[in-house]
Coordinates of C-alpha atoms in Angstrom, one line a residue:
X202 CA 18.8 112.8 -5.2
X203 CA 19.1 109.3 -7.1
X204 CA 22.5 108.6 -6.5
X205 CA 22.7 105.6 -5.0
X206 CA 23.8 106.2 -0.8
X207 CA 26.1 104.0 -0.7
X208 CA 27.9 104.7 -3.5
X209 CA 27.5 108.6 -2.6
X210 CA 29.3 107.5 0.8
X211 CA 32.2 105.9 -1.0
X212 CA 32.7 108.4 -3.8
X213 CA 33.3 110.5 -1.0
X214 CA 35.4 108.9 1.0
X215 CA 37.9 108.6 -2.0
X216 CA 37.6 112.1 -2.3
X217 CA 38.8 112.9 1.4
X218 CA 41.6 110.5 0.4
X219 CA 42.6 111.9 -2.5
X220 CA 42.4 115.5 -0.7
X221 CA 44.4 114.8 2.2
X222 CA 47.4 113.5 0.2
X223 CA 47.3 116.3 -2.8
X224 CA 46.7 119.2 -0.5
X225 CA 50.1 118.1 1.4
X226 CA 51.7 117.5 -1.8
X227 CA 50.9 120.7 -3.5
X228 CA 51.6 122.7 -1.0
X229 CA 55.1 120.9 0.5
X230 CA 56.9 119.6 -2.5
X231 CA 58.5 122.5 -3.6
X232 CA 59.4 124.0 0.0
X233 CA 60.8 120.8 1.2
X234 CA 63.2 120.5 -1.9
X235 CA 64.1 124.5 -2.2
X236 CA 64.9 125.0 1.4
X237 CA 65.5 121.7 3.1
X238 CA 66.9 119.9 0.1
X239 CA 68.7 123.0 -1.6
X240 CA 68.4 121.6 -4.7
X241 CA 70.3 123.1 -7.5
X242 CA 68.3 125.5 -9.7
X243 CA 69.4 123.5 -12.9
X244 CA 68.1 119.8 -11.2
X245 CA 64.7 121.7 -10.3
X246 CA 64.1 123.2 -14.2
X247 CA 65.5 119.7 -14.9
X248 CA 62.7 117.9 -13.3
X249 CA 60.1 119.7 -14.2
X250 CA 61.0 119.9 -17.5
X251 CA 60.9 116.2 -17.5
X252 CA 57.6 116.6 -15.6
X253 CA 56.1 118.7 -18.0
X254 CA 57.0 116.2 -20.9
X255 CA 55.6 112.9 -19.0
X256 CA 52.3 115.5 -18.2
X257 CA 51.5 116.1 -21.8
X258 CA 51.8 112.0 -22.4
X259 CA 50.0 110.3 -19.7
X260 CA 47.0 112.6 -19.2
X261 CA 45.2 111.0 -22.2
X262 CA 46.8 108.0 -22.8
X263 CA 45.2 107.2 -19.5
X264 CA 42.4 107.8 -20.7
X265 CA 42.2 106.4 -24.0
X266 CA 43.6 103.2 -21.6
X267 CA 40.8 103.5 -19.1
X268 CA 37.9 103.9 -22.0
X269 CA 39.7 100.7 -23.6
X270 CA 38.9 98.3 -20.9
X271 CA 41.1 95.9 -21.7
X272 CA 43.3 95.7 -18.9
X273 CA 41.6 94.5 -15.1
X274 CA 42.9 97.4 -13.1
X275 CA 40.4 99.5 -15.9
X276 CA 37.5 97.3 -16.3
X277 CA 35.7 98.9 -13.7
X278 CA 35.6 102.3 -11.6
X279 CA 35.8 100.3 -8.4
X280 CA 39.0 98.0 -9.4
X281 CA 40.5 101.3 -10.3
X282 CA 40.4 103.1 -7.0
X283 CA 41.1 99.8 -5.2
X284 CA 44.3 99.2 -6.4
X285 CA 45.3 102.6 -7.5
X286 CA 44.7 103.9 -4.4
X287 CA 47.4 102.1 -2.3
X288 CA 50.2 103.3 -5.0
X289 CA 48.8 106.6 -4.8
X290 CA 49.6 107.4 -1.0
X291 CA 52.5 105.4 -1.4
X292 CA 54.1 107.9 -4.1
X293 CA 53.0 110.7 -1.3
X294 CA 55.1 110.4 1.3
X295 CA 58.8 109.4 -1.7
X296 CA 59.5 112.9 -1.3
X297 CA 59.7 113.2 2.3
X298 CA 62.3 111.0 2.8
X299 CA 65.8 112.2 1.4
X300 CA 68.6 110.0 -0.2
X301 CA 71.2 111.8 -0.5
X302 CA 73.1 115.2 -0.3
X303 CA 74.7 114.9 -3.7
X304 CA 72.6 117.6 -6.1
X305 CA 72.5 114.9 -8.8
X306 CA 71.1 112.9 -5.8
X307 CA 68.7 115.4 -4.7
X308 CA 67.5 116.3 -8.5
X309 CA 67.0 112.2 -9.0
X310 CA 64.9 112.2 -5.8
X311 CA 62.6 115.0 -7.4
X312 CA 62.4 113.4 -11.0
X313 CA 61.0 110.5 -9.9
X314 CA 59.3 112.0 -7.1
X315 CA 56.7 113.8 -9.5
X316 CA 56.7 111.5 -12.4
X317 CA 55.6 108.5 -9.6
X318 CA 53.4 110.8 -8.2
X319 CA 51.5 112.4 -11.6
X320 CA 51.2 108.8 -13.0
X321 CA 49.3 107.1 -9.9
X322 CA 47.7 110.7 -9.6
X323 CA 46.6 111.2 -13.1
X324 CA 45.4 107.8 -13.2
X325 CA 43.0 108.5 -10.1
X326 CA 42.4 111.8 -11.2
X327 CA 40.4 110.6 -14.4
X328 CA 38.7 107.7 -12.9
X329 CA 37.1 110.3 -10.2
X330 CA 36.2 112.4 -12.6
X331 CA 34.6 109.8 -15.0
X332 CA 32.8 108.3 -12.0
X333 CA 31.6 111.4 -11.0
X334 CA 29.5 111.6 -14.5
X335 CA 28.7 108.2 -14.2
X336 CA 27.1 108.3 -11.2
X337 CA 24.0 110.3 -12.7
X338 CA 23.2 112.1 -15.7
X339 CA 21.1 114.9 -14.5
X340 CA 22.1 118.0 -13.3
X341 CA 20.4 118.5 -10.4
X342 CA 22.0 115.5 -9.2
X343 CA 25.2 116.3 -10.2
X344 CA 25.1 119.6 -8.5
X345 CA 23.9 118.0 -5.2
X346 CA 26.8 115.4 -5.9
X347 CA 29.3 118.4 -5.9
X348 CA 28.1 119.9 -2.7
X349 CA 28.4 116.4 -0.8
X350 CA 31.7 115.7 -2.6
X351 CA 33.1 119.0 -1.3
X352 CA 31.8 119.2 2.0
X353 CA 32.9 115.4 3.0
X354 CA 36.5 116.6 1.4
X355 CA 36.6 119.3 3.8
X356 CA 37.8 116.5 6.1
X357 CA 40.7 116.4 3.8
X358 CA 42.1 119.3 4.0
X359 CA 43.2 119.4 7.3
X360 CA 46.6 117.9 6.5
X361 CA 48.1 121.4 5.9
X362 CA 46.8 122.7 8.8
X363 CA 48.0 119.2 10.8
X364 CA 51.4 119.3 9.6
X365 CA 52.4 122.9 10.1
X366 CA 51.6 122.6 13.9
X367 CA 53.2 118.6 14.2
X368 CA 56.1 119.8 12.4
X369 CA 56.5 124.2 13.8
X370 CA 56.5 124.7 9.6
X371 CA 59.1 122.2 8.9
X372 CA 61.4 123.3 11.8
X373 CA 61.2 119.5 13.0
X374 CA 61.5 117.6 9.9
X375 CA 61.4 114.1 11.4
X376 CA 57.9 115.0 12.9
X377 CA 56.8 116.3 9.8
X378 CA 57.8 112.9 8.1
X379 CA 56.1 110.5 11.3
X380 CA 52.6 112.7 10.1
X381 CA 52.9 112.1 6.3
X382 CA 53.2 108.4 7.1
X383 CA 49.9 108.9 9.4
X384 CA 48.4 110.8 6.7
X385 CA 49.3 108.1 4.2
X386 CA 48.0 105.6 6.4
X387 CA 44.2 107.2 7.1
X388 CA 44.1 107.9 3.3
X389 CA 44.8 104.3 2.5
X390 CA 42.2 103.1 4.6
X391 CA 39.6 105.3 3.2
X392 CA 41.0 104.6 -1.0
X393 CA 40.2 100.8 1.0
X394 CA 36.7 101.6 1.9
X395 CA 36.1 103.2 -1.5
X396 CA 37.6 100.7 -3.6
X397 CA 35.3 98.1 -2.0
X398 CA 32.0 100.0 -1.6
X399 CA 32.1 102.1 -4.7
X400 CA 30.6 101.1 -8.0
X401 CA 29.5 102.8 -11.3
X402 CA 26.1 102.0 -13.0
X403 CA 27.8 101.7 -16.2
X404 CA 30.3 98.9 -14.7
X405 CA 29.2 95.6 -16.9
X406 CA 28.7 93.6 -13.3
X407 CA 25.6 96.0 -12.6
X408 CA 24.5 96.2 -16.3
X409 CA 21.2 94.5 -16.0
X410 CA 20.2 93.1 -19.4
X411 CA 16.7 93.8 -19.1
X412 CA 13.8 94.8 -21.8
X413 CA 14.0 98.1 -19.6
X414 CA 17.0 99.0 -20.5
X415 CA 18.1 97.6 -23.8
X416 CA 18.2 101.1 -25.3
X417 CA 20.9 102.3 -22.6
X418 CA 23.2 99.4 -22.9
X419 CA 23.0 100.3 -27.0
X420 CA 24.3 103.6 -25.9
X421 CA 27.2 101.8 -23.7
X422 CA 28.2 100.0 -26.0
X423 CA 28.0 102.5 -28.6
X424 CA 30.2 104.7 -26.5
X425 CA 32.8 101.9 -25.8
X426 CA 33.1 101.2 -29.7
X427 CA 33.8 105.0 -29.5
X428 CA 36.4 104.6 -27.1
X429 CA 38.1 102.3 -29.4
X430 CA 39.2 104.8 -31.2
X431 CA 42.3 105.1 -31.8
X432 CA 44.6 107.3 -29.8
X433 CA 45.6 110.6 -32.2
X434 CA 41.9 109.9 -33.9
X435 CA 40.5 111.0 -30.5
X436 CA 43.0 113.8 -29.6
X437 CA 42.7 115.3 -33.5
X438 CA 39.1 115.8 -32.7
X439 CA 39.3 117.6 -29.5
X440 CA 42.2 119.7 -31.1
X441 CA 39.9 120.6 -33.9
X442 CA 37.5 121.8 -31.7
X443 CA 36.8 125.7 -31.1
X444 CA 35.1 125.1 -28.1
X445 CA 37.7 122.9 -27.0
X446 CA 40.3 125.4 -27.7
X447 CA 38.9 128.1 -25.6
X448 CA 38.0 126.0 -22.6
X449 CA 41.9 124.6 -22.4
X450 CA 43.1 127.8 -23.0
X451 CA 40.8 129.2 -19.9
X452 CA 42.0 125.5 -17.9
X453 CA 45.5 126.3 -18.8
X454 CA 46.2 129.7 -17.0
X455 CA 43.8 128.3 -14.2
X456 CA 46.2 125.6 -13.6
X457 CA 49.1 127.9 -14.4
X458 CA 48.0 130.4 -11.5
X459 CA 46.2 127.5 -8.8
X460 CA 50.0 125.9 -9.5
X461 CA 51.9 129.3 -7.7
X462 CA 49.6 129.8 -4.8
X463 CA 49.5 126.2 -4.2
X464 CA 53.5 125.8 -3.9
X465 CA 54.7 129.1 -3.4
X466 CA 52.4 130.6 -1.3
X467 CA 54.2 129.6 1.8
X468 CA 57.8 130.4 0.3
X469 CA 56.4 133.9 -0.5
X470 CA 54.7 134.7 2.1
X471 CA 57.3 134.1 4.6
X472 CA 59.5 136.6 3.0
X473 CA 56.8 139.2 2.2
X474 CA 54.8 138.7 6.0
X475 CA 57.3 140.0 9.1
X476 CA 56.7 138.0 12.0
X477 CA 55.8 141.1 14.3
X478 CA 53.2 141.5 12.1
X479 CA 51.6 137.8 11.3
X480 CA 52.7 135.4 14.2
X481 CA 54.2 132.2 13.5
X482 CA 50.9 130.4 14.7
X483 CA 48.6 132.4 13.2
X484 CA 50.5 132.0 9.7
X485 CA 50.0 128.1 10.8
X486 CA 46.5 128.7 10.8
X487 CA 46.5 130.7 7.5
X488 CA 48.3 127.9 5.5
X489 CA 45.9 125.3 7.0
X490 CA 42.9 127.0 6.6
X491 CA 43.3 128.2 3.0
X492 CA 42.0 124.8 1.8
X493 CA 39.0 125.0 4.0
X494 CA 38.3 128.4 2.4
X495 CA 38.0 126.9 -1.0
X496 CA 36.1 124.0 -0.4
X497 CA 33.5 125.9 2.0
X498 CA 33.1 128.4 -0.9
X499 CA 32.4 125.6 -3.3
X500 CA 30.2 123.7 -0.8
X501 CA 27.8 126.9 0.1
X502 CA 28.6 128.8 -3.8
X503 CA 27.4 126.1 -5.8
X504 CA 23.8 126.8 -5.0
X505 CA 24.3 130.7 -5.8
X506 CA 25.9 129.6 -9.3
X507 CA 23.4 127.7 -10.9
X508 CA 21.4 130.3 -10.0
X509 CA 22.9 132.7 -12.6
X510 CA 24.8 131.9 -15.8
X511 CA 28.0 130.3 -15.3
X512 CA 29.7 131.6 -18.3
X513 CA 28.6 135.3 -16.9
X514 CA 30.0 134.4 -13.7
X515 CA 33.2 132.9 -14.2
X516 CA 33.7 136.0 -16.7
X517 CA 33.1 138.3 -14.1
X518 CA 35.7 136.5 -11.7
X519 CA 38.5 137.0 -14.0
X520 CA 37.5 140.7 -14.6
X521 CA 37.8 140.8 -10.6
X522 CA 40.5 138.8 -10.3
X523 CA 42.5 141.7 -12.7
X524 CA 40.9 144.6 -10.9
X525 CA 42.5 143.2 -7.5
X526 CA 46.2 142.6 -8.9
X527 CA 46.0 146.2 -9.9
X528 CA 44.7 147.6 -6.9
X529 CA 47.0 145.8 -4.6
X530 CA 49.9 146.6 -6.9
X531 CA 49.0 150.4 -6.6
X532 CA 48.7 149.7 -2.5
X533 CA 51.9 148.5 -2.1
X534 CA 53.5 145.6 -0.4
X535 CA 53.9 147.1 2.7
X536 CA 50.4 147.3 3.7
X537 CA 51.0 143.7 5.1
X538 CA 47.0 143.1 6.1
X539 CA 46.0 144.1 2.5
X540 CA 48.8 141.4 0.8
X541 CA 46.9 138.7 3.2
X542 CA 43.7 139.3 2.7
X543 CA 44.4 139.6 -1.6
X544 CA 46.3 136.2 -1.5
X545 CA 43.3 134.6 0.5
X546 CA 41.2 135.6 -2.1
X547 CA 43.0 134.9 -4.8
X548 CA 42.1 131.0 -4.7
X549 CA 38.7 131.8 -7.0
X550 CA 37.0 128.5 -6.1
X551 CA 34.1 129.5 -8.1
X552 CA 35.8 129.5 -11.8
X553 CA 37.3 126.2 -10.1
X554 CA 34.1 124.6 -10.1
X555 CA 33.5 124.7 -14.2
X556 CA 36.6 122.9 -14.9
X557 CA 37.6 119.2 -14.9
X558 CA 40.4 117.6 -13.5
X559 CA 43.1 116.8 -16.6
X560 CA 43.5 118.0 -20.0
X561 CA 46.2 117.4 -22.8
X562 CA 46.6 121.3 -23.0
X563 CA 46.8 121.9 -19.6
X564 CA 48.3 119.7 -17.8
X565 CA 52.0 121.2 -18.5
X566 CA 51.3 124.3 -16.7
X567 CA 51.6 122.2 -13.5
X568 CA 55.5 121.7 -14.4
X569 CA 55.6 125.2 -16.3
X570 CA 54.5 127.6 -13.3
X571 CA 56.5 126.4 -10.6
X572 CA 59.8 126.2 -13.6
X573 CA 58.8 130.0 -14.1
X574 CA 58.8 131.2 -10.8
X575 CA 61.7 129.2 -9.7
X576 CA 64.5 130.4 -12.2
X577 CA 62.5 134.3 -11.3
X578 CA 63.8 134.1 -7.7
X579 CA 67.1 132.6 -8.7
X580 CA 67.9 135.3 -10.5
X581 CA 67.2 137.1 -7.0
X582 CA 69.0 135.0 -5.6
X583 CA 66.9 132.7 -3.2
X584 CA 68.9 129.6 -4.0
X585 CA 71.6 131.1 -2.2
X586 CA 69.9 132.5 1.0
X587 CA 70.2 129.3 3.1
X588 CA 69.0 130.8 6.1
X589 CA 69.7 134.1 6.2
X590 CA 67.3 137.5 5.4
X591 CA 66.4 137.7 2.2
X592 CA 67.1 141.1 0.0
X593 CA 65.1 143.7 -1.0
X594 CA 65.2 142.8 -4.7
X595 CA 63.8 139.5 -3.7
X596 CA 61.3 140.7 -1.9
X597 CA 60.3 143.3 -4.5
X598 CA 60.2 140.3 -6.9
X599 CA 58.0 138.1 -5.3
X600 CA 55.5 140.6 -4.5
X601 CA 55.7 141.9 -8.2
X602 CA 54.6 138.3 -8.6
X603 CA 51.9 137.8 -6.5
X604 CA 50.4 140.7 -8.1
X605 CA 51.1 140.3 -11.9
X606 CA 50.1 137.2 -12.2
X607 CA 46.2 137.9 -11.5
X608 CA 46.8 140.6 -13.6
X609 CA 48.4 139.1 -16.9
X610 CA 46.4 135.7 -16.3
X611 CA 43.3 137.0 -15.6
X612 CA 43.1 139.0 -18.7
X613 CA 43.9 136.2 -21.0
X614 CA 41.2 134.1 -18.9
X615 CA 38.7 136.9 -19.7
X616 CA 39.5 137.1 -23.6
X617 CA 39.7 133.1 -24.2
X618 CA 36.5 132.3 -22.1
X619 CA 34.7 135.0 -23.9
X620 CA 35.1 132.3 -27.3
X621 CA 33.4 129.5 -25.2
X622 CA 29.9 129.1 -26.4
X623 CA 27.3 127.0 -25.0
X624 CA 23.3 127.4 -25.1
X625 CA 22.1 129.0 -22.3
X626 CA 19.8 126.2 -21.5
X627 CA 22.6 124.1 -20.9
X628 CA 24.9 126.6 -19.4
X629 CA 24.3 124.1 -15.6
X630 CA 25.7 121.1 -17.3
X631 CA 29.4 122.4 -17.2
X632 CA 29.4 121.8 -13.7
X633 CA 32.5 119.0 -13.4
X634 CA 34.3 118.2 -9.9
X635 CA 37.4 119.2 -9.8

């Protein structure tokens, strides 16, 4: 491997940063605000309508912003994560501290809960990613830089696991607050690290103007003119763009699906999973240790993809992916075992690992998902449980959704990545951290 160690070392320490703040996040946000909260159903569309909106904006101005350089906080890759990183965990732990009891109080506290949190996030989000291909251009490389990445940000993903035991799954609220602040703290120190280790070779303070390498600084600075495109210019371009289509389309439903395992998965299964059946610590160690799943997958599948074609692979996982939502549909929610084992599996790290980390299309299924499953178990009533045993009806309804959504995604997944062409010699390249 060429990369650089010490720059290796750093890119992954701001991935186990990054990691042990948006695992937490994704997975808390909406459980904290639906049952501790009890925010009204109209303040939760509310905010993620305005979520949504903010989504489809910042995604790539940030990036025409970053490619700019114009401002010091985007000069370089290393600047970025140093002063970024700070804000980030510092927008992590707004929603874990209430103000108020009011609903226009409560719905307030989520607005600008998310929009803090996506800006600093989205912000970080790209300048990982463009590090990441910036670090080396060959694919071997990049592949090893994957495995690295992942397995170091298996460190990260302990936060689930750490704050359903701290906090007995929320029943101690001020606990669970004291370990976000910890959490913050550690991920902090290791955005730190990064920020003052990390570097990319395309940063202009370790350009070397030499006869060597005259012809790649042409190309730099050919693809910074690029950059200085202007903003629609850019986005007309990608929109026009079959390829492009297909792929966003494929990234869309991905996101749409990750986005209601990742922050209803604990609201579901609580109501679909007696207790008799799946003790409280062993559901502990099920929420915690679906994060470790993915990344262990990556970590140890990575090797086996490149091995084959990816397109054929990631085709075949949302042919599975359907097959499953109908089999467990046919089965029957109340073969308990079989709804645990489906939902551990229904994480697909493997398609995860073709996709990058923002896009204009995408991006709104993050605030779309969560508003559709929301207002589906409001009309079940779950806004008004408060406590008590849920009905039937509900229960019927979330494990219709558990199961269709496989099912329904899955098959557009299959029929949009079958328009994504790429030569088959190149098929490795697609390989982006996500």
């Amino acid at each position: 491997m060429t990369v650089n160690k010490n720059r290796l070392i750093a890119y992954c320490a701001s991935g186990i940063a990054f990691r042990m703040v948006s695992t937490a996040y994704s997975f808390y946000y909406v459980k904290v605000f639906m049952n501790l909260y009890h925010i009204k159903a109209y303040w939760f569309q509310m905010a993620q309508l305005v979520y949504l909106t903010w989504n489809v904006i910042n995604d790539p101005l940030f990036g025409y912003i970053q490619d700019s350089k114009r401002l010091r906080i985007t000069k370089t890759r290393r600047e970025s994560i140093l002063y970024c990183g700070p804000i980030l965990v510092t927008t992590f732990i707004i929603p874990w501290f209430p103000w108020g009891d009011n609903s226009w109080v409560v719905g307030l506290h989520l607005i600008l809960s998310l929009v803090s949190w996506d800006t600093v996030c989205t912000f970080m989000s790209l300048t990982m990613s463009a590090l990441f291909v910036e670090l080396s251009d060959k694919t071997e490389d990049r592949i090893l830089l994957t495995k690295y990445y992942h397995a170091a940000c298996i460190l990260g993903t302990p936060t689930v696991l750490l704050l359903e035991f701290t906090s007995d799954s929320l029943s101690n609220f001020k606990t669970f607050q004291t370990t976000t602040v910890l959490i913050a703290v550690c991920s902090a120190l290791l955005f730190l690290y990064a920020g003052i280790n990390i570097s990319s070779p395309y940063d202009p303070n370790t350009i070397k103007r030499t006869n060597s390498d005259i012809h790649q600084n042409n190309e730099i600075d050919k693809n910074i003119s690029e950059g200085n495109e202007s903003y629609c210019t850019q986005v007309c371009q990608y929109l026009s763009d079959v390829n492009f289509i297909a792929f966003a389309v494929t990234f869309f439903f991905h996101i749409f699906h990750k986005c209601f395992v990742n922050n209803f998965l604990g609201i579901v299964c609580d109501h679909l999973i007696p207790d008799d059946v799946f003790p409280k610590d062993a559901r502990k160690i099920f929420y915690g240790g679906i994060p470790f799943i993915s990344a262990i997958c990556v970590v140890f599948g990575a090797s086996f993809a490149t091995r084959y074609s990816y397109y054929k692979v990631v085709q075949s996982v949302y042919g599975s992916m359907v097959l499953a939502g109908l089999i467990m549909l046919y089965i029957g929610q109340e073969h308990t075992w079989c709804l645990i084992i489906f939902l551990m599996l229904d994480r697909r790290p493997l398609s995860s690992m073709v996709f990058g980390t923002s896009s204009l299309i995408a991006r709104p299924a993050i605030s779309l998902s969560p508003m559709f499953v929301a207002a589906v178990l409001d009309i079940y009533g779950y806004s008004q449980l408060k406590g008590t045993e849920s009905s039937l009806e509900l229960k019927h309804a979330m494990f219709m959704l558990v199961c269709c959504y496989p099912i329904i995604i899955g098959s557009i997944q299959f029929v949009s990545w079958s328009f994504f062409k790429i030569p088959c010699k190149s098929e490795k390249t697609i390989l982006i951290e996500t």
